[in-house]
Amino acid sequence: MGMSALNRRTMKYEDFDFGQLGARDGYFTAFISPQAVGAAVKFFDLFSGASSTVNLVVDRVVPIVDGSVAVTGAVTVNLQVQRTTTVGNGGTAVTPGKHDTGTPNLPASVTCRRTPTGGAALGADVLGFGSLYTDEQSPGEHNAPVLNLIMAPVLIRPNTGLCVVQGAV
């Protein structure tokens, strides 16, 4: 991931709606709260541990621009969805919400983190990408969710995961 002066800015945007995480015939959505952008930032990771008893299917990863923070100038945020080979740690744990309250909970070995500070080692596979223009005067960026960063559903088997990373801007 490239370096950029963007990491010194105060812009924020609302991160990602995981879409439906299919597990045990249940659907889950993880909304990741707003966070500051910056080069090489890992915005979130989702990991299914080795002892997990489920495969997860992620069908949407949708970035949402947060219009509540003023931004001066035109900046594009480039994002990549990459497979991970280790679980993320640090950051803030996020519990995906159930679409049906009767759905069993995800196994404890399935973790989701906002801005992991360690782990979440990136694999070679880039599973999707996209760019966002973050200027608050560009109303088109606020018509989310329209940009799905992944081109096809991603299967996450035990001992694998995915992460959204900001690249060069």
PDB file of C-alpha atoms in Angstrom:
ATOM      1  CA  MET A   1       0.000   0.000   0.000  1.00  0.00           C
ATOM      2  CA  GLY A   2       1.372   3.384  -0.948  1.00  0.00           C
ATOM      3  CA  MET A   3       2.144   6.233   1.394  1.00  0.00           C
ATOM      4  CA  SER A   4       0.243   9.498   1.283  1.00  0.00           C
ATOM      5  CA  ALA A   5      -0.177  12.829   3.032  1.00  0.00           C
ATOM      6  CA  LEU A   6      -3.798  11.843   3.576  1.00  0.00           C
ATOM      7  CA  ASN A   7      -2.963  10.299   6.935  1.00  0.00           C
ATOM      8  CA  ARG A   8      -2.497  13.836   8.284  1.00  0.00           C
ATOM      9  CA  ARG A   9      -5.982  14.989   7.340  1.00  0.00           C
ATOM     10  CA  THR A  10      -8.998  14.984   9.592  1.00  0.00           C
ATOM     11  CA  MET A  11     -11.383  13.400   7.108  1.00  0.00           C
ATOM     12  CA  LYS A  12     -13.509  10.537   8.187  1.00  0.00           C
ATOM     13  CA  TYR A  13     -15.940   8.316   6.435  1.00  0.00           C
ATOM     14  CA  GLU A  14     -18.233   5.626   7.587  1.00  0.00           C
ATOM     15  CA  ASP A  15     -16.599   2.374   6.832  1.00  0.00           C
ATOM     16  CA  PHE A  16     -18.201  -0.830   5.722  1.00  0.00           C
ATOM     17  CA  ASP A  17     -21.415  -2.778   5.779  1.00  0.00           C
ATOM     18  CA  PHE A  18     -20.253  -6.390   5.525  1.00  0.00           C
ATOM     19  CA  GLY A  19     -23.425  -7.313   3.729  1.00  0.00           C
ATOM     20  CA  GLN A  20     -24.704 -10.724   4.566  1.00  0.00           C
ATOM     21  CA  LEU A  21     -22.354 -13.100   6.295  1.00  0.00           C
ATOM     22  CA  GLY A  22     -23.971 -16.454   5.590  1.00  0.00           C
ATOM     23  CA  ALA A  23     -23.316 -18.797   8.498  1.00  0.00           C
ATOM     24  CA  ARG A  24     -25.497 -21.672   9.641  1.00  0.00           C
ATOM     25  CA  ASP A  25     -28.163 -20.429   7.239  1.00  0.00           C
ATOM     26  CA  GLY A  26     -28.232 -17.078   9.052  1.00  0.00           C
ATOM     27  CA  TYR A  27     -27.498 -13.582   7.830  1.00  0.00           C
ATOM     28  CA  PHE A  28     -25.441 -10.982   9.682  1.00  0.00           C
ATOM     29  CA  THR A  29     -24.439  -7.376   9.022  1.00  0.00           C
ATOM     30  CA  ALA A  30     -21.438  -5.673  10.591  1.00  0.00           C
ATOM     31  CA  PHE A  31     -21.521  -1.891  10.489  1.00  0.00           C
ATOM     32  CA  ILE A  32     -18.098  -0.427  11.164  1.00  0.00           C
ATOM     33  CA  SER A  33     -18.225   3.028  12.755  1.00  0.00           C
ATOM     34  CA  PRO A  34     -16.581   6.095  11.139  1.00  0.00           C
ATOM     35  CA  GLN A  35     -12.816   6.334  11.270  1.00  0.00           C
ATOM     36  CA  ALA A  36     -10.088   8.550   9.888  1.00  0.00           C
ATOM     37  CA  VAL A  37      -8.563   7.617   6.565  1.00  0.00           C
ATOM     38  CA  GLY A  38      -4.824   7.186   6.048  1.00  0.00           C
ATOM     39  CA  ALA A  39      -2.414   5.393   3.778  1.00  0.00           C
ATOM     40  CA  ALA A  40      -2.114   1.658   4.480  1.00  0.00           C
ATOM     41  CA  VAL A  41      -4.829   1.770   7.177  1.00  0.00           C
ATOM     42  CA  LYS A  42      -6.524  -1.564   7.823  1.00  0.00           C
ATOM     43  CA  PHE A  43     -10.118  -0.466   8.328  1.00  0.00           C
ATOM     44  CA  PHE A  44     -11.444  -3.812   9.490  1.00  0.00           C
ATOM     45  CA  ASP A  45     -10.848  -7.501   9.353  1.00  0.00           C
ATOM     46  CA  LEU A  46     -13.080 -10.527   9.545  1.00  0.00           C
ATOM     47  CA  PHE A  47     -11.451 -13.835  10.434  1.00  0.00           C
ATOM     48  CA  SER A  48     -12.751 -17.370  10.894  1.00  0.00           C
ATOM     49  CA  GLY A  49     -10.426 -19.171  13.316  1.00  0.00           C
ATOM     50  CA  ALA A  50      -9.046 -22.663  12.810  1.00  0.00           C
ATOM     51  CA  SER A  51     -11.583 -24.116  15.258  1.00  0.00           C
ATOM     52  CA  SER A  52     -14.548 -22.462  13.524  1.00  0.00           C
ATOM     53  CA  THR A  53     -17.371 -24.765  12.493  1.00  0.00           C
ATOM     54  CA  VAL A  54     -18.749 -22.473   9.769  1.00  0.00           C
ATOM     55  CA  ASN A  55     -17.859 -21.133   6.371  1.00  0.00           C
ATOM     56  CA  LEU A  56     -18.758 -17.474   5.895  1.00  0.00           C
ATOM     57  CA  VAL A  57     -19.953 -15.960   2.638  1.00  0.00           C
ATOM     58  CA  VAL A  58     -19.411 -12.217   2.285  1.00  0.00           C
ATOM     59  CA  ASP A  59     -21.464 -10.812  -0.557  1.00  0.00           C
ATOM     60  CA  ARG A  60     -21.041  -7.066   0.005  1.00  0.00           C
ATOM     61  CA  VAL A  61     -18.381  -4.732   1.341  1.00  0.00           C
ATOM     62  CA  VAL A  62     -19.780  -1.223   0.942  1.00  0.00           C
ATOM     63  CA  PRO A  63     -17.855   1.924   1.967  1.00  0.00           C
ATOM     64  CA  ILE A  64     -19.980   4.888   3.010  1.00  0.00           C
ATOM     65  CA  VAL A  65     -18.697   8.462   2.935  1.00  0.00           C
ATOM     66  CA  ASP A  66     -19.455  10.314   6.179  1.00  0.00           C
ATOM     67  CA  GLY A  67     -20.828  13.723   5.217  1.00  0.00           C
ATOM     68  CA  SER A  68     -20.758  15.054   8.777  1.00  0.00           C
ATOM     69  CA  VAL A  69     -17.070  16.022   8.641  1.00  0.00           C
ATOM     70  CA  ALA A  70     -15.984  18.974   6.517  1.00  0.00           C
ATOM     71  CA  VAL A  71     -13.297  18.240   3.956  1.00  0.00           C
ATOM     72  CA  THR A  72     -11.381  20.813   1.949  1.00  0.00           C
ATOM     73  CA  GLY A  73     -10.134  19.804  -1.448  1.00  0.00           C
ATOM     74  CA  ALA A  74     -10.495  16.793  -3.646  1.00  0.00           C
ATOM     75  CA  VAL A  75      -9.096  13.536  -2.314  1.00  0.00           C
ATOM     76  CA  THR A  76      -9.679  10.033  -3.608  1.00  0.00           C
ATOM     77  CA  VAL A  77      -9.501   7.103  -1.202  1.00  0.00           C
ATOM     78  CA  ASN A  78      -8.389   3.855  -2.847  1.00  0.00           C
ATOM     79  CA  LEU A  79      -9.502   0.677  -1.093  1.00  0.00           C
ATOM     80  CA  GLN A  80      -8.591  -2.978  -1.516  1.00  0.00           C
ATOM     81  CA  VAL A  81     -10.245  -6.073  -0.092  1.00  0.00           C
ATOM     82  CA  GLN A  82      -7.555  -8.677   0.587  1.00  0.00           C
ATOM     83  CA  ARG A  83      -7.553 -12.152   2.020  1.00  0.00           C
ATOM     84  CA  THR A  84      -5.822 -12.486   5.408  1.00  0.00           C
ATOM     85  CA  THR A  85      -3.791 -15.367   6.766  1.00  0.00           C
ATOM     86  CA  THR A  86      -3.835 -14.469  10.480  1.00  0.00           C
ATOM     87  CA  VAL A  87      -6.429 -13.109  12.874  1.00  0.00           C
ATOM     88  CA  GLY A  88      -6.406  -9.375  13.618  1.00  0.00           C
ATOM     89  CA  ASN A  89      -5.849  -8.111  17.143  1.00  0.00           C
ATOM     90  CA  GLY A  90      -6.078  -4.801  18.929  1.00  0.00           C
ATOM     91  CA  GLY A  91      -8.477  -2.256  17.515  1.00  0.00           C
ATOM     92  CA  THR A  92     -12.131  -2.530  18.478  1.00  0.00           C
ATOM     93  CA  ALA A  93     -14.157  -5.738  18.401  1.00  0.00           C
ATOM     94  CA  VAL A  94     -17.368  -5.541  16.373  1.00  0.00           C
ATOM     95  CA  THR A  95     -20.254  -7.980  16.807  1.00  0.00           C
ATOM     96  CA  PRO A  96     -22.159  -8.545  13.555  1.00  0.00           C
ATOM     97  CA  GLY A  97     -25.899  -8.056  13.990  1.00  0.00           C
ATOM     98  CA  LYS A  98     -28.323 -10.872  13.187  1.00  0.00           C
ATOM     99  CA  HIS A  99     -30.996 -10.391  10.551  1.00  0.00           C
ATOM    100  CA  ASP A 100     -33.094 -12.988  12.390  1.00  0.00           C
ATOM    101  CA  THR A 101     -32.840 -13.100  16.183  1.00  0.00           C
ATOM    102  CA  GLY A 102     -33.504 -16.848  16.041  1.00  0.00           C
ATOM    103  CA  THR A 103     -30.218 -17.433  14.231  1.00  0.00           C
ATOM    104  CA  PRO A 104     -27.509 -19.054  16.373  1.00  0.00           C
ATOM    105  CA  ASN A 105     -24.561 -16.846  17.311  1.00  0.00           C
ATOM    106  CA  LEU A 106     -21.407 -17.025  15.268  1.00  0.00           C
ATOM    107  CA  PRO A 107     -18.740 -19.223  16.889  1.00  0.00           C
ATOM    108  CA  ALA A 108     -16.378 -17.366  19.229  1.00  0.00           C
ATOM    109  CA  SER A 109     -13.546 -18.155  16.799  1.00  0.00           C
ATOM    110  CA  VAL A 110     -15.130 -15.828  14.202  1.00  0.00           C
ATOM    111  CA  THR A 111     -13.866 -12.320  14.909  1.00  0.00           C
ATOM    112  CA  CYS A 112     -14.487  -8.915  13.390  1.00  0.00           C
ATOM    113  CA  ARG A 113     -12.345  -5.867  14.265  1.00  0.00           C
ATOM    114  CA  ARG A 114     -12.401  -2.188  13.461  1.00  0.00           C
ATOM    115  CA  THR A 115      -8.894  -0.864  12.726  1.00  0.00           C
ATOM    116  CA  PRO A 116      -6.870  -3.880  13.900  1.00  0.00           C
ATOM    117  CA  THR A 117      -3.500  -2.749  15.235  1.00  0.00           C
ATOM    118  CA  GLY A 118      -1.793  -6.103  14.790  1.00  0.00           C
ATOM    119  CA  GLY A 119      -2.185  -9.406  13.031  1.00  0.00           C
ATOM    120  CA  ALA A 120      -4.503  -9.514  10.004  1.00  0.00           C
ATOM    121  CA  ALA A 121      -1.518 -10.427   7.811  1.00  0.00           C
ATOM    122  CA  LEU A 122      -2.428  -9.690   4.215  1.00  0.00           C
ATOM    123  CA  GLY A 123      -2.330 -12.541   1.740  1.00  0.00           C
ATOM    124  CA  ALA A 124      -1.531 -12.140  -1.936  1.00  0.00           C
ATOM    125  CA  ASP A 125      -5.147 -12.303  -3.115  1.00  0.00           C
ATOM    126  CA  VAL A 126      -6.828  -8.976  -3.885  1.00  0.00           C
ATOM    127  CA  LEU A 127     -10.516  -9.868  -3.830  1.00  0.00           C
ATOM    128  CA  GLY A 128     -11.861  -6.456  -4.780  1.00  0.00           C
ATOM    129  CA  PHE A 129     -11.106  -2.775  -4.981  1.00  0.00           C
ATOM    130  CA  GLY A 130     -12.680   0.634  -5.436  1.00  0.00           C
ATOM    131  CA  SER A 131     -12.099   4.358  -5.076  1.00  0.00           C
ATOM    132  CA  LEU A 132     -14.134   7.009  -3.254  1.00  0.00           C
ATOM    133  CA  TYR A 133     -14.069  10.754  -3.720  1.00  0.00           C
ATOM    134  CA  THR A 134     -14.427  12.125  -0.186  1.00  0.00           C
ATOM    135  CA  ASP A 135     -15.306  15.793  -0.801  1.00  0.00           C
ATOM    136  CA  GLU A 136     -18.532  16.629   1.041  1.00  0.00           C
ATOM    137  CA  GLN A 137     -19.571  18.850  -1.861  1.00  0.00           C
ATOM    138  CA  SER A 138     -19.859  15.805  -4.120  1.00  0.00           C
ATOM    139  CA  PRO A 139     -23.392  14.542  -3.424  1.00  0.00           C
ATOM    140  CA  GLY A 140     -22.904  11.449  -5.573  1.00  0.00           C
ATOM    141  CA  GLU A 141     -20.624   9.913  -2.943  1.00  0.00           C
ATOM    142  CA  HIS A 142     -23.398  10.155  -0.346  1.00  0.00           C
ATOM    143  CA  ASN A 143     -25.807   7.986  -2.319  1.00  0.00           C
ATOM    144  CA  ALA A 144     -24.371   4.836  -0.743  1.00  0.00           C
ATOM    145  CA  PRO A 145     -24.597   1.949  -0.678  1.00  0.00           C
ATOM    146  CA  VAL A 146     -23.836   1.788  -4.368  1.00  0.00           C
ATOM    147  CA  LEU A 147     -20.181   0.706  -4.510  1.00  0.00           C
ATOM    148  CA  ASN A 148     -19.635  -2.941  -3.652  1.00  0.00           C
ATOM    149  CA  LEU A 149     -15.879  -3.476  -3.345  1.00  0.00           C
ATOM    150  CA  ILE A 150     -16.070  -7.195  -4.140  1.00  0.00           C
ATOM    151  CA  MET A 151     -16.938  -8.508  -7.584  1.00  0.00           C
ATOM    152  CA  ALA A 152     -18.406 -11.835  -6.447  1.00  0.00           C
ATOM    153  CA  PRO A 153     -19.241 -13.415  -3.074  1.00  0.00           C
ATOM    154  CA  VAL A 154     -16.149 -14.363  -1.053  1.00  0.00           C
ATOM    155  CA  LEU A 155     -16.023 -17.667   0.822  1.00  0.00           C
ATOM    156  CA  ILE A 156     -14.141 -17.518   4.105  1.00  0.00           C
ATOM    157  CA  ARG A 157     -13.245 -20.970   5.344  1.00  0.00           C
ATOM    158  CA  PRO A 158     -11.810 -21.715   8.794  1.00  0.00           C
ATOM    159  CA  ASN A 159      -8.352 -20.216   9.346  1.00  0.00           C
ATOM    160  CA  THR A 160      -8.815 -17.495   6.706  1.00  0.00           C
ATOM    161  CA  GLY A 161     -10.238 -14.002   6.638  1.00  0.00           C
ATOM    162  CA  LEU A 162     -10.493 -10.735   4.772  1.00  0.00           C
ATOM    163  CA  CYS A 163      -9.440  -7.159   5.403  1.00  0.00           C
ATOM    164  CA  VAL A 164     -10.147  -3.776   3.784  1.00  0.00           C
ATOM    165  CA  VAL A 165      -6.991  -1.698   3.396  1.00  0.00           C
ATOM    166  CA  GLN A 166      -6.504   1.813   2.131  1.00  0.00           C
ATOM    167  CA  GLY A 167      -3.897   2.089  -0.579  1.00  0.00           C
ATOM    168  CA  ALA A 168      -2.237   5.092  -2.167  1.00  0.00           C
ATOM    169  CA  VAL A 169      -4.341   8.188  -2.729  1.00  0.00           C
TER     170      VAL A 169
END
